[in-house]
Amino acid sequence: DNRWYRATVLDRVSEDSALVGYVDFGNVEHLPVSRLRPIPARMLAFPLQAIQCSLEGVRPASKTWTKEATTKMASLVANKMITVRVITESEGSLMVELLDGSVNPELDIARQLILAGLAVDKEAGVGMDEGSSGALAGTGGELMDDSGAKPGQWTSAELPLGRAVDVSVCMLYSPGEFFCQLCNEKDAKSLTELNRSLGQHCQKGSATQYNPKAGKICCAFFSGDGNWYRAMVMGVEQKGTKVRFMDYGNTEELEAGELCDIPSQLLELPFQAIRCSLTGVKPIGEKWDRDAIIAFQSSVAGVKLKAKAVGKNDNGYRVELVASESGSSVSEALIAEKVAVHDTAQEAGEAGDSHPPRQKPTGRAENISMDGSGDKGPQSTKTHTPKVPDQRETLQASPAPPKEKEACVRTPPREDSPSKTNGPPQGTKMEEAGVARCWTSIELPLHEAAQALVLCVISPDLFYAFPKENRVDVGKLQQTMIEMAAYCSIQSDCQNFRPAVGDACCARFTGDGQWYRAIVLGTSETEAEVAYADYGNTESLPYSSLVAIKESFLDPPVQIIKCRLTGVKPLDAEWIPAATRLLRHILLGCQLTVTAMALQAGVHSVAVEIMKETGALLVQDKLINEGMARQSNSGVNKSQCKERDECCCCQDLRIRVEKMEAILQHLMNELELKAPRN
């Protein structure tokens, strides 16, 4: 089309020509060198849009991918909305699963290639490279000993679908990810004997240098008790090797001298740790917080449990957990403690971790259209790949060996458990603090309903929401981002910045390393929880990834808005903690409707409505009915009523009447459609 695009040189074919890849579209082209130009640094501030991916779980049936395999994959994904699930990153490429949800049941693209005989399962033993040992959770794999011995088969323990069995939780990270063992006296005795044999084997072969590779099964030394256990190598880095203990579920980073090869006879007993997620519940917010994890731990640690598997996917089993003695459901206990909510969707593989999709500040999306409906330009390969950090938050479930150190679990500060705040800023920091607190947001039209997502609740008088409809000037925002990238690249290495909750700042997104405008939702000693002000997603970042924002970067106004709940006031002088907890339980992570009644000092007074199966729920009424608030007419602006020349005693009542009229009109339309015609 004779237009200019950003590109990278993949190969200098000759003195006069080069192979280039268009970094925002993915395709490649041979071009004469005369058609290439240097690119200014400011044109690299906007993230590169094309992401290089590889299909997870499959490899070619022969040495290389055939033309038939490529054609088959194109027929499966072209001109369709495909769900892309990022599994990991490998050698500069994202390893992904592709799912076609346009049919029921949804199609796994990798599985379709295998069924067509054009690919094989990467976890199958035949023809595997050394160390590619197989999968977790009920699948088998073949292991070739380093000595060249005959391959040995290994498996993992499984749960029967639809039948309750006795289990104990041996390791938990959250209700969305934990490991359990079957309560089987025979296997428990066999595991004890096997661990003893592992120790004897490793003591004999301690002088042998072990070569760890990702995916290999080995013996690993656990520092907690000085014993050896079966483990899988999860990753090899310069500072050490990360392994998962396959009979217990926990992970640890070890040195090369703490690993040993494993003979095939010690793989006959299936791996005992079974990966699970709790079905029927999901977190109140975007992810499981510390309160939920501690409540889950207290419900399962040292308790005899019965587990019934209701489904299985690549992330393990989705299970119902019930206390054997009391018969109480663990899921219902979490809901009763208001640290979890019902997950009515029951989507396979996402129970316990589902939440509304969030727009990311990169070109990556959960659902990617391949119908060419996006920006026209060069079409289809190698470019920029954003990092996918592992931010798993862990907590030990029980003292059964081997153990893992307890990790820090972050949560936004609460009224009933205040976090440490910073002292008053000094010198130039005072100016930075003033700018950071004087950010402005978009203005919602008064008395018009808008869809929004609540990101953080401080109290009924202050919470942060992200409207779905974009009202930010995109052109002006892009110019601001370019200037911000240049500014932050200079500032980030020479200042010690500690923002307070509610401050605006510049934040470096781990997904692509670029700088974006953000609002601080919570702080701790080492990091801050931020919400990206123009995109709505949240992330915990070290303070080294934050920079004080300049006043000029706050134009255009940000998409995140400050809100207070209209029509209610506290029972006494201040809001009780229970009112804030209830509001968090109702609002966090939910798609809801907000109607701005007034705008004062940059804060929207809003009526909040959530659609339930039983009808619309007005959140302010819920607080009043629960005895945690009393009615207030503060949401009514009398001057507005006079200016409108209307006899208006309550704007909240006006909103309710309008909504009721809309419902009645809808019902009448339906009745007309169903009425018999002559």
XYZ file of C-alpha atoms in Angstrom:
678
model
C 0.000 0.000 0.000
C 3.107 2.240 -0.192
C 2.825 3.304 3.458
C 5.475 3.325 6.172
C 5.336 0.936 9.149
C 7.548 0.045 12.085
C 9.708 -2.989 11.315
C 12.722 -4.976 12.446
C 15.453 -6.375 10.191
C 15.406 -10.169 10.443
C 18.134 -10.882 7.901
C 20.424 -8.940 5.576
C 19.857 -11.001 2.442
C 22.345 -9.071 0.299
C 24.042 -5.713 0.154
C 20.947 -4.190 -1.438
C 18.061 -6.117 0.198
C 16.845 -7.261 3.610
C 14.157 -9.446 5.163
C 12.054 -7.344 7.533
C 9.234 -8.168 9.955
C 6.424 -5.675 10.542
C 6.374 -5.424 14.344
C 2.748 -4.267 14.593
C 1.257 -6.869 12.231
C 3.573 -9.901 12.211
C 4.181 -10.509 8.505
C 7.569 -10.429 6.759
C 8.715 -9.034 3.432
C 11.880 -8.763 1.305
C 12.640 -5.096 0.635
C 15.426 -3.118 -1.020
C 17.529 -1.289 1.559
C 16.500 1.989 -0.061
C 12.998 1.473 1.404
C 14.267 1.347 5.012
C 14.748 4.348 7.311
C 16.059 4.792 10.893
C 13.258 5.122 13.440
C 13.153 7.962 16.017
C 13.068 6.841 19.656
C 9.761 8.634 20.269
C 8.079 6.328 17.737
C 9.004 3.314 19.876
C 7.172 4.588 22.965
C 3.895 3.007 21.833
C 4.080 -0.780 22.505
C 4.736 -3.077 19.558
C 1.432 -4.756 18.688
C 2.276 -8.144 17.133
C 3.109 -10.904 19.608
C 4.995 -14.029 18.567
C 3.296 -17.201 19.820
C 3.766 -20.960 19.716
C 1.067 -23.581 20.249
C 1.505 -25.234 23.630
C 1.437 -28.990 24.108
C 2.159 -30.177 20.555
C 5.152 -30.820 18.326
C 5.470 -31.865 14.672
C 4.678 -35.468 13.810
C 8.030 -35.476 11.964
C 11.087 -33.259 12.368
C 9.412 -30.110 11.031
C 5.893 -28.807 10.560
C 4.382 -29.870 7.241
C 2.452 -27.671 4.851
C -0.647 -29.768 5.619
C -0.353 -28.963 9.333
C -0.056 -25.247 8.616
C -3.029 -25.354 6.252
C -5.111 -27.276 8.805
C -4.336 -24.793 11.566
C -5.219 -21.877 9.296
C -8.589 -23.483 8.535
C -9.253 -23.875 12.271
C -8.485 -20.302 13.306
C -8.847 -18.000 10.276
C -11.779 -15.547 10.354
C -12.818 -16.639 13.860
C -12.830 -15.181 17.339
C -10.252 -17.333 19.106
C -9.536 -17.363 22.837
C -5.799 -17.233 23.524
C -4.675 -18.502 26.929
C -1.031 -17.711 27.751
C 0.662 -20.675 29.455
C 4.277 -19.531 29.705
C 7.072 -17.791 27.837
C 9.836 -19.706 26.119
C 12.761 -18.371 24.079
C 11.118 -15.034 23.316
C 7.773 -16.539 22.308
C 4.537 -16.927 24.248
C 3.419 -20.538 24.627
C -0.362 -20.423 24.239
C -3.494 -22.536 24.066
C -5.999 -21.687 21.324
C -9.687 -22.382 21.950
C -12.571 -21.948 19.522
C -15.612 -21.050 21.604
C -17.947 -20.566 18.641
C -18.948 -24.243 18.862
C -20.187 -26.325 21.777
C -18.178 -27.959 23.210
C -15.322 -25.590 22.442
C -12.494 -26.882 20.252
C -8.911 -27.126 21.462
C -6.858 -26.329 18.342
C -3.864 -28.377 19.491
C -6.092 -31.405 20.105
C -7.613 -31.049 16.630
C -4.142 -31.151 15.046
C -3.343 -34.311 17.015
C -6.615 -35.980 15.998
C -5.861 -35.131 12.361
C -2.509 -36.915 12.659
C -0.615 -33.705 11.869
C 0.882 -33.253 15.347
C 1.727 -35.330 18.398
C 1.375 -34.602 22.081
C 4.567 -32.966 23.308
C 4.168 -34.848 26.577
C 4.095 -38.253 24.891
C 7.218 -40.282 25.573
C 7.943 -41.539 22.060
C 10.611 -39.508 20.347
C 10.947 -36.998 23.182
C 14.132 -35.137 23.872
C 15.941 -35.970 27.065
C 14.280 -34.333 30.028
C 10.867 -33.732 28.455
C 9.314 -36.026 30.961
C 5.601 -35.513 30.632
C 2.713 -33.870 32.314
C 1.279 -33.427 35.753
C -2.143 -34.427 36.933
C -2.955 -37.918 35.897
C -0.924 -38.291 32.716
C 2.011 -40.531 32.137
C 5.356 -39.922 30.550
C 8.480 -41.803 29.701
C 11.827 -41.001 31.246
C 15.137 -41.986 29.688
C 17.785 -42.401 32.355
C 20.988 -40.422 31.818
C 22.779 -43.754 31.687
C 20.735 -44.747 28.654
C 18.654 -47.310 30.521
C 15.323 -48.498 29.188
C 12.631 -45.799 29.516
C 10.477 -46.044 32.637
C 6.835 -45.050 32.829
C 5.596 -42.581 35.459
C 2.071 -41.533 36.370
C 0.254 -39.293 38.826
C -2.456 -40.283 41.280
C -5.977 -39.487 40.077
C -9.347 -38.643 41.592
C -12.441 -40.544 40.423
C -14.938 -38.209 38.778
C -18.260 -37.883 40.587
C -17.314 -39.973 43.634
C -16.215 -38.634 47.034
C -12.916 -39.959 48.405
C -10.888 -39.232 51.540
C -8.092 -36.706 50.992
C -5.815 -34.366 52.894
C -4.517 -31.037 51.590
C -0.722 -31.111 51.537
C -0.007 -27.734 49.937
C -2.169 -24.713 49.195
C -1.611 -21.502 47.291
C -5.230 -20.328 47.198
C -8.712 -21.844 46.813
C -7.952 -21.688 43.094
C -4.821 -23.828 43.383
C -3.884 -26.420 45.970
C -2.550 -29.978 46.145
C -4.056 -32.921 47.980
C -3.121 -36.540 48.662
C -5.424 -39.546 48.788
C -5.780 -40.932 52.307
C -4.565 -44.404 51.396
C -2.606 -46.343 54.006
C -0.945 -48.574 51.408
C 0.304 -45.666 49.276
C 1.390 -43.715 52.354
C 3.513 -46.657 53.477
C 4.894 -47.103 49.958
C 5.806 -43.410 49.802
C 7.688 -43.625 53.099
C 9.693 -46.604 51.855
C 10.313 -44.904 48.501
C 11.651 -41.747 50.176
C 14.029 -43.905 52.214
C 15.270 -45.554 49.018
C 15.711 -42.135 47.397
C 17.996 -41.065 50.231
C 20.125 -44.189 49.929
C 20.406 -43.799 46.144
C 21.384 -40.122 46.306
C 24.007 -40.703 48.994
C 25.671 -43.293 46.772
C 25.567 -41.091 43.676
C 26.302 -37.755 45.364
C 29.572 -37.356 43.467
C 27.801 -37.536 40.093
C 27.258 -34.159 38.418
C 23.567 -33.775 37.534
C 22.527 -31.794 34.451
C 19.085 -30.239 35.131
C 16.726 -29.463 32.260
C 13.176 -28.134 32.386
C 10.698 -31.008 32.526
C 13.131 -33.614 33.852
C 12.181 -35.809 36.793
C 14.923 -36.063 39.403
C 15.681 -36.452 43.096
C 15.813 -33.142 44.976
C 17.203 -32.308 48.415
C 14.747 -30.562 50.730
C 16.512 -28.239 53.165
C 13.589 -28.281 55.603
C 14.328 -31.800 56.846
C 17.525 -32.844 55.035
C 15.835 -35.603 53.014
C 15.543 -36.363 49.285
C 12.247 -36.390 47.383
C 10.990 -36.881 43.829
C 10.777 -33.621 41.912
C 10.314 -32.103 38.465
C 12.602 -29.354 37.177
C 10.396 -26.310 36.530
C 13.113 -23.981 35.281
C 16.866 -23.490 35.217
C 18.368 -20.075 35.868
C 21.824 -18.781 36.684
C 20.997 -18.374 40.363
C 19.565 -21.876 40.750
C 17.106 -24.543 39.643
C 13.413 -24.352 40.549
C 11.770 -27.711 41.243
C 8.334 -28.926 42.303
C 8.167 -31.815 44.767
C 5.825 -34.150 42.921
C 4.495 -35.985 45.970
C 3.701 -32.833 47.970
C 3.085 -29.949 45.541
C 5.443 -27.291 46.903
C 8.352 -25.712 45.060
C 11.884 -24.709 45.994
C 14.962 -23.219 44.368
C 18.022 -25.453 44.660
C 21.677 -25.514 43.658
C 23.050 -28.074 41.205
C 24.608 -30.118 44.029
C 21.169 -30.593 45.593
C 19.828 -32.545 42.597
C 20.402 -36.158 41.641
C 19.289 -38.473 38.827
C 16.436 -40.886 39.578
C 16.334 -44.593 38.621
C 13.249 -45.782 36.765
C 12.209 -48.237 39.512
C 11.614 -45.314 41.868
C 8.976 -43.967 39.479
C 6.642 -46.959 39.732
C 4.600 -45.392 42.547
C 2.371 -42.665 41.031
C 3.160 -39.119 42.101
C 0.991 -38.495 45.143
C 0.250 -34.747 44.934
C -2.944 -34.048 42.966
C -3.457 -30.522 41.698
C -6.946 -29.137 42.417
C -9.090 -26.016 42.509
C -12.180 -25.440 44.639
C -15.352 -25.463 42.567
C -18.404 -23.287 43.082
C -16.589 -20.188 44.340
C -14.553 -17.323 42.972
C -12.692 -14.423 44.583
C -14.559 -11.272 45.516
C -12.031 -9.169 43.633
C -9.645 -9.865 40.797
C -7.674 -12.472 42.731
C -7.746 -14.363 46.016
C -6.734 -12.061 48.870
C -5.015 -12.929 52.137
C -8.275 -13.166 54.111
C -9.644 -15.776 51.699
C -6.433 -17.810 51.738
C -6.236 -17.797 55.541
C -9.924 -18.764 55.809
C -9.351 -21.598 53.343
C -6.282 -22.732 55.271
C -8.187 -22.830 58.563
C -10.932 -24.896 56.886
C -8.621 -27.606 55.519
C -5.384 -27.725 57.551
C -5.331 -30.867 59.690
C -8.954 -31.658 58.770
C -10.151 -34.977 57.350
C -11.777 -34.117 54.050
C -13.825 -35.748 51.345
C -13.196 -34.546 47.798
C -15.528 -35.100 44.864
C -14.060 -34.249 41.471
C -16.652 -32.598 39.225
C -14.337 -31.929 36.292
C -10.785 -31.981 35.055
C -8.668 -29.814 32.782
C -5.027 -28.959 32.162
C -4.835 -27.220 35.547
C -5.973 -30.295 37.474
C -9.260 -31.297 39.094
C -12.175 -29.051 40.048
C -13.344 -30.449 43.372
C -15.991 -30.083 46.036
C -14.458 -30.310 49.522
C -16.480 -31.390 52.561
C -15.276 -31.905 56.139
C -15.666 -35.623 56.876
C -16.850 -35.251 60.482
C -19.137 -32.205 60.286
C -20.239 -32.601 56.662
C -19.816 -28.847 56.124
C -18.863 -27.587 52.669
C -15.596 -25.661 52.449
C -16.976 -23.545 49.591
C -20.044 -22.556 51.610
C -17.837 -21.752 54.606
C -15.796 -19.293 52.522
C -18.976 -17.673 51.210
C -20.416 -17.436 54.738
C -17.238 -15.683 55.906
C -17.657 -13.251 52.987
C -14.219 -13.982 51.534
C -15.636 -15.609 48.374
C -18.751 -15.489 46.207
C -20.685 -18.094 44.242
C -19.271 -18.911 40.808
C -22.434 -19.665 38.868
C -20.606 -19.855 35.557
C -18.792 -23.075 36.507
C -16.482 -22.692 33.527
C -14.091 -25.591 33.157
C -10.586 -24.684 34.161
C -11.563 -21.341 35.616
C -13.449 -22.218 38.773
C -12.143 -20.173 41.626
C -10.228 -17.767 39.446
C -12.768 -16.199 37.111
C -13.246 -12.460 37.031
C -14.413 -9.875 34.543
C -11.957 -9.535 31.654
C -9.742 -6.504 31.953
C -8.265 -4.516 29.122
C -4.463 -4.651 29.302
C -2.248 -1.707 28.403
C -0.690 -3.617 25.517
C -1.780 -4.953 22.168
C -2.573 -8.316 23.745
C -6.179 -9.399 24.290
C -7.961 -12.375 25.776
C -10.028 -12.845 22.624
C -8.214 -12.123 19.391
C -10.054 -11.571 16.159
C -8.427 -13.013 13.042
C -10.968 -11.675 10.596
C -8.874 -8.698 9.629
C -11.372 -6.284 11.053
C -8.696 -4.296 12.860
C -6.468 -1.612 11.431
C -5.634 -2.257 7.816
C -1.962 -2.719 7.050
C 0.643 -5.426 6.513
C -0.812 -8.733 7.662
C 0.629 -11.684 9.748
C 5.034 -12.811 12.313
C 8.086 -12.166 14.520
C 8.074 -9.209 16.778
C 7.793 -8.033 20.304
C 6.826 -10.461 23.061
C 5.694 -9.062 26.415
C 6.891 -10.740 29.579
C 4.481 -12.877 31.569
C 5.587 -12.588 35.201
C 4.750 -15.323 37.694
C 3.067 -13.514 40.552
C 1.653 -16.514 42.358
C 0.896 -15.916 45.993
C 1.462 -18.906 48.234
C 0.610 -20.022 51.726
C 1.580 -23.285 53.411
C -1.345 -25.534 54.298
C 0.045 -28.113 56.701
C 3.354 -29.147 58.262
C 3.662 -32.315 56.156
C 7.149 -32.546 54.575
C 8.515 -31.153 52.429
C 7.606 -27.583 53.397
C 7.836 -24.296 51.589
C 8.443 -20.895 53.098
C 5.335 -18.815 53.608
C 5.061 -16.058 51.032
C 3.680 -12.577 51.405
C 0.082 -12.122 50.272
C -0.869 -8.571 49.337
C -4.215 -6.889 49.811
C -5.319 -3.248 49.575
C -5.395 -1.433 52.944
C -8.614 -1.683 54.909
C -10.254 0.478 57.499
C -10.193 -2.292 60.066
C -6.550 -3.227 59.357
C -4.744 -0.032 58.431
C -1.422 -0.297 56.658
C 1.622 1.790 57.324
C 1.499 5.196 55.701
C 4.306 7.500 54.723
C 5.274 10.610 56.652
C 4.897 14.083 55.191
C 6.993 14.665 52.072
C 9.835 17.142 52.267
C 11.199 19.662 49.754
C 10.459 18.735 46.156
C 8.580 15.683 47.398
C 5.923 18.050 48.761
C 5.353 19.372 45.248
C 5.265 15.826 43.820
C 2.685 14.816 46.437
C 0.541 17.846 45.609
C 0.524 16.991 41.910
C -0.114 13.302 42.591
C -3.230 14.037 44.642
C -4.695 16.616 42.277
C -5.398 14.285 39.372
C -8.667 14.694 37.531
C -10.839 12.048 35.944
C -13.353 12.047 33.149
C -16.786 13.396 34.051
C -19.825 11.159 33.765
C -22.994 12.822 32.426
C -25.395 13.444 35.299
C -28.492 11.236 35.567
C -27.293 8.858 32.820
C -26.639 5.174 33.588
C -23.154 3.879 32.739
C -21.591 0.417 32.954
C -18.529 0.303 35.215
C -16.198 -1.978 37.140
C -15.239 -1.203 40.748
C -11.493 -1.574 41.349
C -11.057 -0.641 45.013
C -13.309 0.252 47.950
C -11.906 2.473 50.714
C -15.317 3.234 52.262
C -18.857 4.061 51.067
C -17.585 7.647 50.788
C -14.664 6.743 48.495
C -14.263 3.987 45.957
C -12.614 3.820 42.549
C -14.497 2.692 39.436
C -13.591 2.211 35.788
C -16.362 3.054 33.266
C -16.537 0.648 30.320
C -17.147 3.380 27.746
C -13.854 5.044 26.875
C -14.089 8.823 27.266
C -10.356 9.626 27.124
C -8.942 11.587 24.178
C -6.881 8.779 22.603
C -4.780 11.065 20.403
C -3.804 13.282 23.314
C -3.168 10.219 25.504
C -0.722 8.734 22.987
C 1.241 11.993 22.902
C 1.306 12.032 26.707
C 2.593 8.438 26.770
C 5.430 9.308 24.383
C 6.510 12.223 26.581
C 6.091 10.120 29.722
C 8.282 7.310 28.340
C 11.136 9.736 27.672
C 10.751 11.344 31.106
C 10.552 8.079 33.079
C 13.542 6.499 31.338
C 15.670 9.279 32.874
C 13.954 9.457 36.273
C 13.502 5.791 37.118
C 17.124 5.098 38.089
C 17.740 8.113 40.296
C 14.892 8.545 42.758
C 13.391 6.783 45.756
C 9.658 7.290 45.254
C 7.071 6.232 47.860
C 3.525 7.209 46.828
C 0.515 7.163 49.141
C -2.829 5.457 48.566
C -4.878 7.486 46.085
C -1.862 9.131 44.434
C -1.382 9.236 40.679
C 2.002 8.070 39.386
C 3.832 6.636 36.391
C 4.000 2.813 36.513
C 6.029 0.412 34.396
C 3.761 -2.446 33.273
C 5.502 -5.833 33.618
C 3.747 -7.124 30.512
C 5.729 -4.913 28.122
C 8.094 -2.725 30.172
C 6.299 0.463 29.052
C 5.211 3.365 31.280
C 1.538 4.160 31.916
C -0.501 6.438 34.140
C -1.634 4.666 37.312
C -3.482 5.225 40.595
C -2.116 3.708 43.831
C -4.679 1.434 45.530
C -2.516 0.041 48.332
C 1.037 0.084 49.692
C 3.362 -2.160 51.676
C 7.019 -1.985 52.725
C 8.332 -3.174 49.357
C 5.648 -2.597 46.746
C 2.425 -0.889 45.756
C -0.849 -2.105 44.262
C -1.724 0.118 41.292
C -4.576 0.398 38.813
C -3.663 1.498 35.306
C -5.675 4.684 35.018
C -6.618 4.404 31.342
C -7.072 0.620 31.078
C -8.587 -0.588 34.369
C -6.359 -3.579 35.168
C -4.371 -3.791 38.395
C -0.925 -5.021 39.325
C 1.470 -5.131 42.294
C 4.788 -3.451 41.507
C 8.035 -2.769 43.393
C 8.662 0.903 44.107
C 11.510 0.826 41.583
C 8.832 0.500 38.877
C 7.091 3.722 39.942
C 7.970 7.337 39.136
C 6.393 10.570 40.408
C 4.065 11.961 37.777
C 4.397 15.430 36.226
C 1.386 17.722 36.134
C 1.448 17.775 32.320
C 1.010 13.985 32.241
C -2.385 14.299 33.951
C -3.864 15.745 30.754
C -6.110 14.299 29.370
C -8.120 13.353 32.492
C -7.841 9.678 33.456
C -10.569 7.072 32.883
C -10.706 5.932 36.528
C -13.241 7.914 38.564
C -13.595 8.627 42.288
C -17.045 7.803 43.642
C -19.117 8.047 46.778
C -22.396 6.241 47.379
C -25.321 8.640 47.215
C -28.363 8.578 49.476
C -26.651 7.068 52.537
C -24.618 8.250 55.508
C -22.908 6.424 58.397
C -24.793 5.448 61.529
C -22.428 7.569 63.635
C -19.669 10.021 62.796
C -17.676 7.452 60.801
C -18.415 4.368 58.718
C -18.181 1.106 60.638
C -15.715 -1.457 59.172
C -18.577 -3.916 58.539
C -20.194 -1.458 56.117
C -16.992 -1.204 54.101
C -16.561 -4.994 54.108
C -20.128 -5.497 52.879
C -19.624 -2.913 50.146
C -16.429 -4.669 49.021
C -18.283 -7.975 48.977
C -21.028 -6.511 46.770
C -18.994 -4.328 44.422
C -15.506 -5.706 43.830
C -15.040 -7.457 40.509
C -18.684 -6.988 39.462
C -20.026 -5.375 36.318
C -22.549 -2.835 37.554
C -24.474 0.270 36.596
C -23.608 3.637 38.111
C -25.692 6.780 37.734
C -23.947 10.031 38.629
C -26.234 12.275 40.675
C -23.717 15.045 41.379
C -20.049 15.945 40.981
C -18.292 17.760 43.801
C -14.519 18.291 44.231
C -13.776 15.668 41.593
C -15.858 12.947 43.302
C -18.989 11.534 41.643
C -21.956 10.905 43.931
C -23.422 7.789 42.354
C -26.373 5.453 42.672
C -25.145 1.896 42.122
C -27.323 -0.871 40.704
C -26.449 -4.538 40.198
C -28.625 -6.930 38.208
C -29.432 -10.139 40.116
C -31.577 -13.123 39.160
C -34.314 -11.697 41.370
C -34.065 -8.252 39.786
C -32.116 -5.042 40.246
C -30.316 -4.462 43.553
C -29.765 -0.858 44.638
C -26.587 -0.998 46.702
C -27.483 1.970 48.898
C -30.731 0.203 49.880
C -28.757 -2.940 50.738
C -26.595 -1.032 53.240
C -29.670 0.522 54.842
C -31.564 -2.790 55.028
C -28.541 -4.486 56.635
C -28.515 -1.823 59.357
C -25.106 -0.463 58.346
C -26.196 2.948 57.039
C -29.048 5.406 57.263
C -30.813 7.315 54.552
C -29.530 10.699 53.535
C -30.720 13.376 51.146
C -27.159 14.541 50.528
C -27.307 13.115 47.038
C -29.948 15.723 46.100
C -28.636 18.996 44.808
C -31.488 21.451 45.415
C -29.950 24.106 43.216
C -30.058 21.642 40.342
C -33.771 21.124 40.964
C -34.438 24.877 40.834
C -32.349 25.348 37.719
C -34.279 22.560 36.015
C -37.516 24.274 37.099
C -38.881 20.976 38.293
C -40.674 19.981 41.462
C -38.017 17.457 42.473
C -37.771 16.255 46.050
C -35.447 13.315 45.485
C -33.235 12.592 42.502
C -32.882 8.987 43.665
C -36.658 8.541 43.420
C -36.605 10.072 39.935
C -34.009 7.525 38.806
C -36.081 4.644 40.200
C -39.228 5.842 38.437
C -37.418 6.126 35.101
C -36.012 2.597 35.469
C -39.457 1.240 36.393
C -40.956 2.881 33.303
C -38.306 1.248 31.126
C -39.063 -2.179 32.650
C -42.813 -1.765 32.141
C -42.275 -0.693 28.532
C -40.128 -3.774 27.938
C -42.814 -6.059 29.413
C -45.516 -4.443 27.289
C -43.441 -4.936 24.148
C -42.993 -8.623 24.970
C -46.724 -9.067 25.596
C -47.511 -7.498 22.223
C -45.138 -9.902 20.478
C -46.731 -12.914 22.186
C -50.321 -11.798 21.600
C -52.247 -13.886 18.985
C -52.709 -12.174 15.649
C -55.765 -12.446 13.349
